[in-house]
Amino acid sequence: MGTRSVALVLLAAVLLQTLLPASAAEGLVRVALKKQPIDQNSRVAERLSAEEKQRLLRGGNSLGSSDEGDIIALKNYMNAQYFGEIGVGTPAQKFTVIFDTGSSNHWVPSSKCYFSIACYLHSRYKSGQSSTYKKNGKPADIHYGTGSIAGFFSEDSVTLGDLVVKDQEFIEATKEPGLTFMVAKFDGILGLGFQEISVGNAVPVWYNMIKQGLISDPVFSFWFNRHAGEGEGGEIVFGGMDPNHYKGDHTYVPVTQKGYWQFNMGDVLVDGKSSGFCAGGCAAIADSGTSLLAGPTAIITEINEKIGATGVVSQECKTVVSQYGQQILDLLLAETQPAKICSQVGLCTFDGTHGVSAGIRSVVDDEAGKSNGGLQSDPMCNACEMAVVWMQNQLSQNKTKELILNYVNQLCDRLPSPMGESSVDCASLKSMPDIAFTIGGKKFSLKPEQYILKVGEGPAAQCISGFTAMDIPPPRGPLWILGDVFMGAYHTVFDYGKLRVGFAESA
């Protein structure tokens, strides 16, 4: 996969570590979260995850489920991932897991996993040692880009702090091929998403906590400690929230599509100015299993240009600007529908909704709510569509044609590398702009020290942008993924009872 620079390697600066024993207090169940410093295994795993996530969220992978559009992404290897400890069985067998709001299944390695090295490097569930084990046997198969897990469903008690969820359906993983799981520091995943994206239609742990009356309020909340030098990583609270971990009131927005915790987000502002990309609204999800903040390449590139982040030069982008830039500008000035411009210059075809690569049929089905089935535009088509977005933004600011073309060329230079990473000069943090997201009519701002991930001190310090590009086609996308970079700055509440997500400044 090529040699990676030191700055990009440091994307994996913080990974998952074990969870302290949880305790119940004042009707709440707290699960402490910890972080783990960088190591070589984490670096390799992060690299694999970056490759996987593009395919996963485009809908290009089989999930072993008949439910169309089900996507379960293993997003556990970026800068500041958090994990904790649970128990499975009676007596409880301990496992470290990711509490992931971007997936819905619970799985751990099985003692019946004989031929995958990854299983021998992690804790394995032994059904014969549990008095509450119930046989199920239904096969499970989850594919992730460069890796996969396979196994079968079983039922047993799951312990979270002082709570014991009875008869919980979960996956015993008997196959974990590839390097991804072999180098991972966690044992398994505990999904906190909706049943709609659950492989095998298994009832999520969170649902059973409510059904069995283990908590009075159907709410859970996350607090992430972003001070890397401290031992405490944060906590997830089942049944409510801890007022010591946020300031003021939460701003709530309704869940618009069950599966992920998805909601409508408004404009994205750079240094107080509209980017124009989401002025009409965008979809977003709050995802505790994603380390960075991901968004469409066009706007992420603009943000990275504003903060001085340097990525890999895209020759396709510069070629489009050189050969078609003037024509694109003329069409925009002639008020041609922006979505049709790239097809008019011959770089894409138009399917009635958006541009796609010439010769590739769009399989978008809005009524059925299906994804594009992995449909991807070619680089020239992608570059053209990004150029249209950038030029629109500049025209709205009454810039001249010459200035616009020069600006778009600069953005081409800022396109992130294939892994999506971009590095910045640590000495420039004070001059970088705030980046704000409009949610529920309120602006949620990230300061440079919140969106720049700094590893090390003094001359040896390395800084990377917390913004990474991820293009998800309609109808699922464009989609913003507000991961730990955002959730670290804003205490996040997941309210299942009222189907809403809330954000308040972290304390």
Coordinates of C-alpha atoms in Angstrom, one line a residue:
M1 CA 0.0 0.0 0.0
G2 CA 3.0 2.2 -0.2
T3 CA 5.1 4.1 2.4
R4 CA 3.1 6.5 4.6
S5 CA 4.5 9.8 6.0
V6 CA 4.9 10.2 9.7
A7 CA 2.1 12.7 9.9
L8 CA -0.3 10.3 8.2
V9 CA 0.8 7.4 10.4
L10 CA -0.1 9.4 13.5
L11 CA -3.8 9.3 12.5
A12 CA -3.9 6.3 14.8
A13 CA -2.6 8.2 17.8
V14 CA -5.3 7.0 20.2
L15 CA -7.0 3.6 20.1
L16 CA -9.3 1.6 22.3
Q17 CA -8.4 0.5 25.8
T18 CA -10.2 -1.4 28.6
L19 CA -13.2 -0.2 30.5
L20 CA -13.2 0.4 34.2
P21 CA -15.9 -1.4 36.2
A22 CA -19.2 0.5 36.0
S23 CA -21.5 1.3 38.8
A24 CA -25.1 2.6 39.1
A25 CA -25.8 5.9 40.8
E26 CA -28.9 8.0 41.0
G27 CA -30.7 5.7 38.6
L28 CA -28.0 6.0 36.0
V29 CA -25.6 3.3 34.7
R30 CA -22.1 4.6 33.9
V31 CA -19.6 2.9 31.8
A32 CA -16.1 4.4 31.9
L33 CA -14.2 4.7 28.6
K34 CA -10.5 4.7 28.1
K35 CA -8.1 5.5 25.3
Q36 CA -4.9 3.8 24.2
P37 CA -1.7 5.5 23.0
I38 CA -0.4 4.9 19.5
D39 CA 1.4 1.7 18.6
Q40 CA 2.5 0.0 15.3
N41 CA -0.5 -2.3 15.2
S42 CA -2.9 0.6 15.5
R43 CA -1.2 2.3 12.5
V44 CA -1.7 -0.7 10.3
A45 CA -5.3 -1.2 11.4
E46 CA -6.2 2.5 10.8
R47 CA -4.8 2.2 7.3
L48 CA -7.1 -0.7 6.6
S49 CA -10.1 1.0 8.1
A50 CA -9.7 4.0 5.9
E51 CA -9.8 1.8 2.8
E52 CA -12.9 0.0 4.1
K53 CA -15.0 2.9 5.1
Q54 CA -15.4 4.2 1.5
R55 CA -16.9 1.0 0.3
L56 CA -19.0 0.4 3.3
L57 CA -20.9 3.7 3.3
R58 CA -21.4 3.6 -0.5
G59 CA -23.4 0.4 0.1
G60 CA -21.1 -1.8 -1.9
N61 CA -20.8 -4.7 0.5
S62 CA -22.9 -7.7 1.4
L63 CA -24.0 -7.7 5.0
G64 CA -25.3 -11.2 5.2
S65 CA -28.8 -9.8 5.5
S66 CA -31.8 -9.6 3.2
D67 CA -32.5 -6.1 4.4
E68 CA -31.6 -3.7 1.5
G69 CA -29.3 -0.9 2.5
D70 CA -28.1 -2.4 5.7
I71 CA -24.6 -1.2 6.3
I72 CA -22.4 -2.1 9.3
A73 CA -19.1 -0.3 9.3
L74 CA -16.2 -1.1 11.6
K75 CA -14.8 2.3 12.4
N76 CA -12.4 1.7 15.2
Y77 CA -8.9 2.7 14.1
M78 CA -8.6 6.5 13.9
N79 CA -7.2 9.1 16.3
A80 CA -9.3 9.0 19.4
Q81 CA -11.4 5.9 19.6
Y82 CA -13.0 4.8 22.8
F83 CA -14.0 1.4 24.2
G84 CA -15.1 -0.3 27.4
E85 CA -15.6 -3.6 29.1
I86 CA -18.7 -5.7 29.3
G87 CA -19.5 -9.3 30.4
V88 CA -21.1 -12.1 28.5
G89 CA -22.5 -15.2 30.2
T90 CA -22.9 -16.4 33.8
P91 CA -20.5 -16.0 35.4
A92 CA -19.6 -13.0 33.2
Q93 CA -16.8 -13.5 30.7
K94 CA -15.1 -10.1 30.1
F95 CA -14.7 -8.5 26.7
T96 CA -13.6 -5.1 25.5
V97 CA -16.0 -3.7 22.9
I98 CA -16.7 -0.6 20.9
F99 CA -19.9 1.1 21.8
D100 CA -20.9 2.0 18.3
T101 CA -23.9 4.1 17.4
G102 CA -23.2 3.4 13.7
S103 CA -24.0 -0.3 13.9
S104 CA -26.6 -2.5 15.7
N105 CA -25.2 -6.0 16.2
H106 CA -23.3 -7.4 19.2
W107 CA -20.5 -9.8 18.4
V108 CA -17.5 -11.3 20.2
P109 CA -14.9 -14.0 19.2
S110 CA -16.0 -17.6 19.9
S111 CA -14.0 -20.4 21.5
K112 CA -15.1 -22.4 18.4
C113 CA -13.0 -20.1 16.2
Y114 CA -10.1 -22.4 15.3
F115 CA -8.6 -21.2 12.1
S116 CA -8.3 -17.4 12.5
I117 CA -5.2 -16.0 14.3
A118 CA -7.2 -13.0 15.3
C119 CA -9.4 -15.1 17.6
Y120 CA -6.4 -16.4 19.5
L121 CA -5.2 -12.8 20.2
H122 CA -8.4 -11.8 21.9
S123 CA -10.8 -13.0 24.6
R124 CA -13.1 -15.8 23.3
Y125 CA -16.6 -16.7 24.5
K126 CA -16.9 -20.2 26.0
S127 CA -20.6 -21.2 25.9
G128 CA -19.9 -24.3 28.0
Q129 CA -18.8 -22.2 30.9
S130 CA -22.0 -20.2 31.1
S131 CA -25.1 -21.4 33.0
T132 CA -27.4 -19.0 31.1
Y133 CA -26.3 -19.9 27.5
K134 CA -29.0 -20.8 25.0
K135 CA -28.3 -22.4 21.7
N136 CA -29.5 -20.5 18.6
G137 CA -27.3 -21.5 15.7
K138 CA -28.5 -19.1 13.0
P139 CA -25.6 -18.3 10.7
A140 CA -24.2 -14.8 10.6
D141 CA -21.9 -13.3 7.9
I142 CA -20.8 -9.7 7.9
H143 CA -18.4 -8.4 5.2
Y144 CA -16.3 -5.3 5.6
G145 CA -14.2 -4.3 2.5
T146 CA -10.8 -5.9 3.3
G147 CA -12.1 -8.1 6.1
S148 CA -15.1 -9.9 7.4
I149 CA -16.5 -11.9 10.3
A150 CA -18.6 -15.0 10.1
G151 CA -20.1 -17.3 12.8
F152 CA -23.5 -18.0 14.3
F153 CA -26.0 -16.5 16.7
S154 CA -26.2 -17.5 20.3
E155 CA -28.1 -16.2 23.3
D156 CA -26.8 -15.4 26.8
S157 CA -26.8 -12.7 29.4
V158 CA -24.9 -9.5 28.8
T159 CA -23.6 -7.5 31.7
L160 CA -23.1 -3.7 31.4
G161 CA -22.0 -2.2 34.7
D162 CA -24.6 -3.4 37.3
L163 CA -27.2 -4.2 34.6
V164 CA -27.7 -7.7 33.3
V165 CA -29.5 -8.0 30.0
K166 CA -31.0 -11.5 29.8
D167 CA -31.4 -13.7 26.7
Q168 CA -29.5 -11.4 24.4
E169 CA -29.0 -12.6 20.9
F170 CA -25.4 -12.0 19.8
I171 CA -22.9 -13.4 17.2
E172 CA -20.2 -15.8 18.1
A173 CA -17.5 -15.0 15.5
T174 CA -15.8 -18.2 14.3
K175 CA -13.9 -16.6 11.4
E176 CA -12.0 -13.3 11.5
P177 CA -9.7 -13.5 8.5
G178 CA -7.3 -10.9 7.5
L179 CA -5.1 -8.4 9.3
T180 CA -7.8 -6.0 10.4
F181 CA -9.0 -7.9 13.4
M182 CA -5.7 -9.5 14.2
V183 CA -4.2 -6.1 15.1
A184 CA -7.3 -4.6 16.7
K185 CA -7.1 -3.8 20.4
F186 CA -10.8 -4.6 21.0
D187 CA -12.5 -8.0 21.2
G188 CA -15.9 -7.2 19.6
I189 CA -18.6 -4.6 18.9
L190 CA -21.7 -3.6 20.8
G191 CA -23.9 -1.8 18.4
L192 CA -26.2 1.0 19.6
G193 CA -27.9 1.8 16.3
F194 CA -31.5 0.8 15.4
Q195 CA -32.7 -2.7 14.6
E196 CA -33.4 -1.6 11.0
I197 CA -29.6 -2.1 10.2
S198 CA -29.1 -5.2 12.4
V199 CA -27.7 -8.2 10.5
G200 CA -30.1 -11.1 11.0
N201 CA -32.7 -8.7 12.4
A202 CA -31.2 -9.4 15.8
V203 CA -32.7 -7.3 18.6
P204 CA -30.0 -4.8 19.8
V205 CA -28.8 -4.9 23.4
W206 CA -30.1 -1.4 23.9
Y207 CA -33.7 -2.5 22.9
N208 CA -33.6 -5.3 25.5
M209 CA -32.4 -3.0 28.2
I210 CA -35.6 -1.0 27.7
K211 CA -37.9 -4.0 27.2
Q212 CA -36.6 -5.7 30.4
G213 CA -37.1 -2.5 32.4
L214 CA -33.5 -2.2 33.4
I215 CA -33.5 1.6 33.0
S216 CA -36.4 4.0 33.6
D217 CA -35.5 6.5 30.8
P218 CA -34.9 5.2 27.3
V219 CA -31.8 7.4 26.8
F220 CA -28.1 7.0 26.6
S221 CA -25.4 9.7 26.4
F222 CA -21.7 10.0 25.6
W223 CA -19.0 12.1 27.1
F224 CA -15.5 11.9 25.5
N225 CA -12.5 13.3 27.3
R226 CA -10.3 14.9 24.6
H227 CA -7.3 15.6 26.9
A228 CA -5.0 12.8 25.6
G229 CA -2.7 13.0 28.6
E230 CA -5.4 12.1 31.1
G231 CA -6.2 8.5 32.1
E232 CA -9.9 8.9 32.0
G233 CA -11.2 8.6 28.5
G234 CA -14.9 9.4 29.1
E235 CA -18.1 7.6 29.7
I236 CA -21.3 6.3 28.3
V237 CA -24.4 6.7 30.6
F238 CA -27.4 4.4 30.1
G239 CA -30.7 5.8 31.3
G240 CA -29.9 9.5 31.2
M241 CA -27.0 12.0 31.4
D242 CA -24.5 13.4 33.8
P243 CA -24.9 17.2 34.2
N244 CA -21.2 17.5 35.2
H245 CA -20.2 16.7 31.7
Y246 CA -22.1 19.4 29.7
K247 CA -22.8 23.1 29.9
G248 CA -26.2 24.7 29.3
D249 CA -29.1 23.0 27.6
H250 CA -29.0 20.4 24.8
T251 CA -30.2 21.3 21.3
Y252 CA -32.4 18.4 20.0
V253 CA -33.2 17.4 16.5
P254 CA -35.5 14.6 15.4
V255 CA -34.2 11.3 13.9
T256 CA -35.2 11.5 10.2
Q257 CA -34.3 7.9 9.3
K258 CA -34.0 5.0 11.6
G259 CA -31.0 2.8 11.2
Y260 CA -28.2 5.2 12.0
W261 CA -29.0 8.1 14.4
Q262 CA -29.6 10.3 11.4
F263 CA -30.9 13.9 11.4
N264 CA -31.0 17.0 9.2
M265 CA -28.1 19.4 9.5
G266 CA -28.0 22.9 8.1
D267 CA -25.2 25.1 6.7
V268 CA -21.5 24.5 7.2
L269 CA -19.7 27.8 8.0
V270 CA -16.0 28.5 7.7
D271 CA -14.8 31.4 9.7
G272 CA -18.4 32.6 10.0
K273 CA -19.1 32.4 6.2
S274 CA -21.4 30.0 4.5
S275 CA -19.8 27.3 2.5
G276 CA -22.9 27.1 0.4
F277 CA -22.8 23.3 0.2
C278 CA -25.5 22.6 2.8
A279 CA -27.4 25.9 2.7
G280 CA -30.4 23.8 1.7
G281 CA -29.7 21.2 4.3
C282 CA -27.8 18.0 4.5
A283 CA -28.2 14.6 6.2
A284 CA -25.9 13.8 9.1
I285 CA -25.4 11.0 11.6
A286 CA -23.9 11.1 15.1
D287 CA -21.4 8.2 15.1
S288 CA -19.4 7.2 18.2
G289 CA -17.6 4.6 16.1
T290 CA -15.9 7.1 13.7
S291 CA -12.9 8.9 15.0
L292 CA -12.8 11.9 12.6
L293 CA -15.5 14.1 11.0
A294 CA -16.3 13.0 7.5
G295 CA -18.1 14.9 4.8
P296 CA -18.3 15.2 1.0
T297 CA -14.9 15.7 -0.7
A298 CA -15.9 19.0 -2.3
I299 CA -16.5 20.8 1.0
I300 CA -13.9 19.0 3.0
T301 CA -11.3 20.1 0.4
E302 CA -12.5 23.7 0.9
I303 CA -12.2 23.4 4.6
N304 CA -8.7 21.9 4.4
E305 CA -7.7 24.7 2.1
K306 CA -8.9 27.3 4.6
I307 CA -7.0 25.7 7.5
G308 CA -3.9 25.2 5.4
A309 CA -4.0 21.4 5.3
T310 CA -1.9 19.8 2.6
G311 CA -3.0 16.7 0.8
V312 CA -2.1 14.9 -2.4
V313 CA -2.3 16.8 -5.7
S314 CA -5.1 15.4 -7.9
Q315 CA -4.0 15.5 -11.6
E316 CA -7.5 14.8 -12.7
C317 CA -8.8 17.8 -10.9
K318 CA -6.2 20.1 -12.4
T319 CA -6.9 18.7 -15.8
V320 CA -10.6 19.4 -15.5
V321 CA -9.9 23.0 -14.5
S322 CA -7.4 23.5 -17.3
Q323 CA -9.5 22.0 -20.0
Y324 CA -13.1 22.7 -18.9
G325 CA -12.9 25.4 -16.3
Q326 CA -13.9 28.3 -18.6
Q327 CA -16.8 26.3 -20.1
I328 CA -18.1 25.3 -16.6
L329 CA -18.0 29.0 -15.5
D330 CA -19.8 30.1 -18.6
L331 CA -22.6 27.5 -18.0
L332 CA -22.9 28.6 -14.4
L333 CA -23.2 32.2 -15.5
A334 CA -25.8 31.2 -18.0
E335 CA -27.8 29.8 -15.1
T336 CA -27.5 26.2 -16.3
Q337 CA -28.7 23.7 -13.7
P338 CA -25.5 22.8 -11.8
A339 CA -26.3 19.1 -11.7
K340 CA -26.4 19.0 -15.5
I341 CA -23.2 20.9 -16.2
C342 CA -20.7 18.0 -16.1
S343 CA -22.9 16.0 -18.5
Q344 CA -23.0 19.0 -20.8
V345 CA -19.2 19.2 -21.0
G346 CA -19.1 15.5 -21.6
L347 CA -17.5 14.3 -18.4
C348 CA -20.6 12.7 -16.9
T349 CA -24.0 11.5 -17.9
F350 CA -27.1 12.8 -16.3
D351 CA -29.7 10.4 -14.9
G352 CA -32.3 13.0 -14.0
T353 CA -31.0 13.5 -10.5
H354 CA -27.2 13.8 -10.6
G355 CA -24.2 13.2 -12.8
V356 CA -22.7 9.7 -13.2
S357 CA -19.9 8.3 -15.2
A358 CA -20.6 7.9 -18.9
G359 CA -21.7 4.4 -19.7
I360 CA -22.7 3.5 -16.2
R361 CA -26.4 3.2 -15.4
S362 CA -27.7 4.8 -12.2
V363 CA -29.7 2.4 -10.1
V364 CA -30.9 5.0 -7.6
D365 CA -34.4 4.0 -6.4
D366 CA -35.7 6.8 -4.2
E367 CA -39.1 5.2 -3.6
A368 CA -37.5 1.9 -2.3
G369 CA -34.9 3.8 -0.4
K370 CA -32.1 1.8 -1.9
S371 CA -28.5 2.8 -2.2
N372 CA -26.6 3.0 -5.4
G373 CA -25.3 -0.5 -4.9
G374 CA -21.7 0.7 -5.0
L375 CA -22.0 2.9 -8.0
Q376 CA -19.1 5.2 -8.3
S377 CA -18.2 8.0 -10.7
D378 CA -14.9 8.1 -12.4
P379 CA -12.2 10.6 -11.3
M380 CA -12.9 13.1 -14.1
C381 CA -16.6 13.1 -13.4
N382 CA -16.0 13.5 -9.7
A383 CA -13.4 16.3 -10.3
C384 CA -15.9 18.1 -12.5
E385 CA -18.7 18.0 -10.0
M386 CA -16.4 19.3 -7.2
A387 CA -15.3 22.1 -9.5
V388 CA -18.9 23.1 -10.1
V389 CA -19.5 23.3 -6.3
W390 CA -16.4 25.4 -5.8
M391 CA -17.1 27.7 -8.6
Q392 CA -20.7 28.2 -7.5
N393 CA -19.4 29.3 -4.1
Q394 CA -17.0 31.8 -5.5
L395 CA -19.5 33.2 -8.0
S396 CA -21.8 33.9 -5.0
Q397 CA -19.0 36.1 -3.6
N398 CA -18.8 38.0 -6.9
K399 CA -15.3 36.9 -7.7
T400 CA -13.8 37.4 -11.2
K401 CA -13.3 34.5 -13.5
E402 CA -9.5 34.7 -13.2
L403 CA -9.7 34.6 -9.4
I404 CA -12.2 31.7 -9.5
L405 CA -10.0 29.5 -11.7
N406 CA -6.9 30.3 -9.6
Y407 CA -8.8 29.4 -6.5
V408 CA -10.1 26.1 -7.9
N409 CA -6.6 25.2 -8.9
Q410 CA -5.5 25.8 -5.3
L411 CA -8.3 23.5 -4.1
C412 CA -7.1 20.8 -6.4
D413 CA -3.7 21.0 -4.6
R414 CA -5.6 20.6 -1.3
L415 CA -7.4 17.4 -2.3
P416 CA -6.8 14.8 0.4
S417 CA -4.7 11.7 -0.2
P418 CA -6.5 8.5 -1.1
M419 CA -6.6 7.7 2.6
G420 CA -8.3 11.0 3.2
E421 CA -5.7 12.5 5.5
S422 CA -4.3 16.0 5.4
S423 CA -1.5 17.4 7.6
V424 CA -1.2 21.0 8.9
D425 CA 1.6 23.1 10.4
C426 CA 1.2 23.0 14.2
A427 CA 2.6 26.5 14.5
S428 CA -0.5 27.8 12.5
L429 CA -3.2 26.8 14.9
K430 CA -3.8 30.3 16.2
S431 CA -4.5 31.6 12.7
M432 CA -6.9 28.9 11.6
P433 CA -10.6 29.7 11.4
D434 CA -13.5 28.2 13.4
I435 CA -15.6 25.6 11.5
A436 CA -19.3 25.6 12.5
F437 CA -22.2 23.3 11.8
T438 CA -25.8 24.4 12.0
I439 CA -28.0 21.9 13.9
G440 CA -31.5 22.7 15.0
G441 CA -31.0 26.3 14.1
K442 CA -28.0 26.7 16.4
K443 CA -24.3 27.0 15.3
F444 CA -22.0 24.4 16.8
S445 CA -18.5 25.7 16.4
L446 CA -15.2 23.8 16.4
K447 CA -12.1 25.7 17.3
P448 CA -8.7 24.7 15.7
E449 CA -7.6 23.0 18.9
Q450 CA -10.7 20.9 18.7
Y451 CA -10.6 19.8 15.1
I452 CA -6.8 19.6 14.7
L453 CA -5.3 16.3 16.2
K454 CA -2.0 17.1 17.7
V455 CA 0.4 14.3 18.7
G456 CA 3.6 14.9 20.5
E457 CA 5.2 18.0 21.9
G458 CA 7.7 20.6 20.8
P459 CA 9.6 20.2 17.5
A460 CA 8.5 16.6 17.3
A461 CA 4.8 17.4 17.3
Q462 CA 2.7 16.3 14.4
C463 CA -0.7 17.8 13.5
I464 CA -3.4 16.4 11.2
S465 CA -6.8 17.7 10.1
G466 CA -9.8 16.2 11.8
F467 CA -11.8 16.5 8.6
T468 CA -11.7 13.6 6.2
A469 CA -13.5 13.1 2.8
M470 CA -16.1 10.5 2.2
D471 CA -18.5 10.7 -0.7
I472 CA -21.8 8.7 -0.3
P473 CA -24.0 8.9 -3.3
P474 CA -27.8 9.6 -3.3
P475 CA -30.2 8.6 -2.0
R476 CA -28.3 7.8 1.1
G477 CA -25.9 10.7 0.7
P478 CA -24.6 13.3 0.7
L479 CA -24.1 12.4 4.3
W480 CA -22.0 14.0 7.1
I481 CA -20.6 11.7 9.8
L482 CA -20.1 13.6 13.0
G483 CA -17.6 11.3 14.8
D484 CA -15.5 11.7 17.9
V485 CA -13.9 15.0 16.7
F486 CA -17.4 16.5 17.0
M487 CA -18.8 14.4 19.9
G488 CA -15.7 15.2 21.9
A489 CA -16.6 18.9 21.8
Y490 CA -20.3 18.3 22.3
H491 CA -21.9 16.0 24.8
T492 CA -24.3 13.8 22.8
V493 CA -27.6 12.4 23.9
F494 CA -29.3 9.6 22.1
D495 CA -33.0 9.7 23.0
Y496 CA -34.7 6.5 21.9
G497 CA -38.0 7.3 23.6
K498 CA -38.5 10.6 21.7
L499 CA -36.4 9.6 18.6
R500 CA -34.1 12.5 18.8
V501 CA -30.4 13.4 19.2
G502 CA -29.2 16.2 21.4
F503 CA -25.9 18.2 21.6
A504 CA -24.6 20.5 24.3
E505 CA -21.1 21.9 25.0
S506 CA -18.9 19.4 26.8
A507 CA -17.7 20.3 30.3

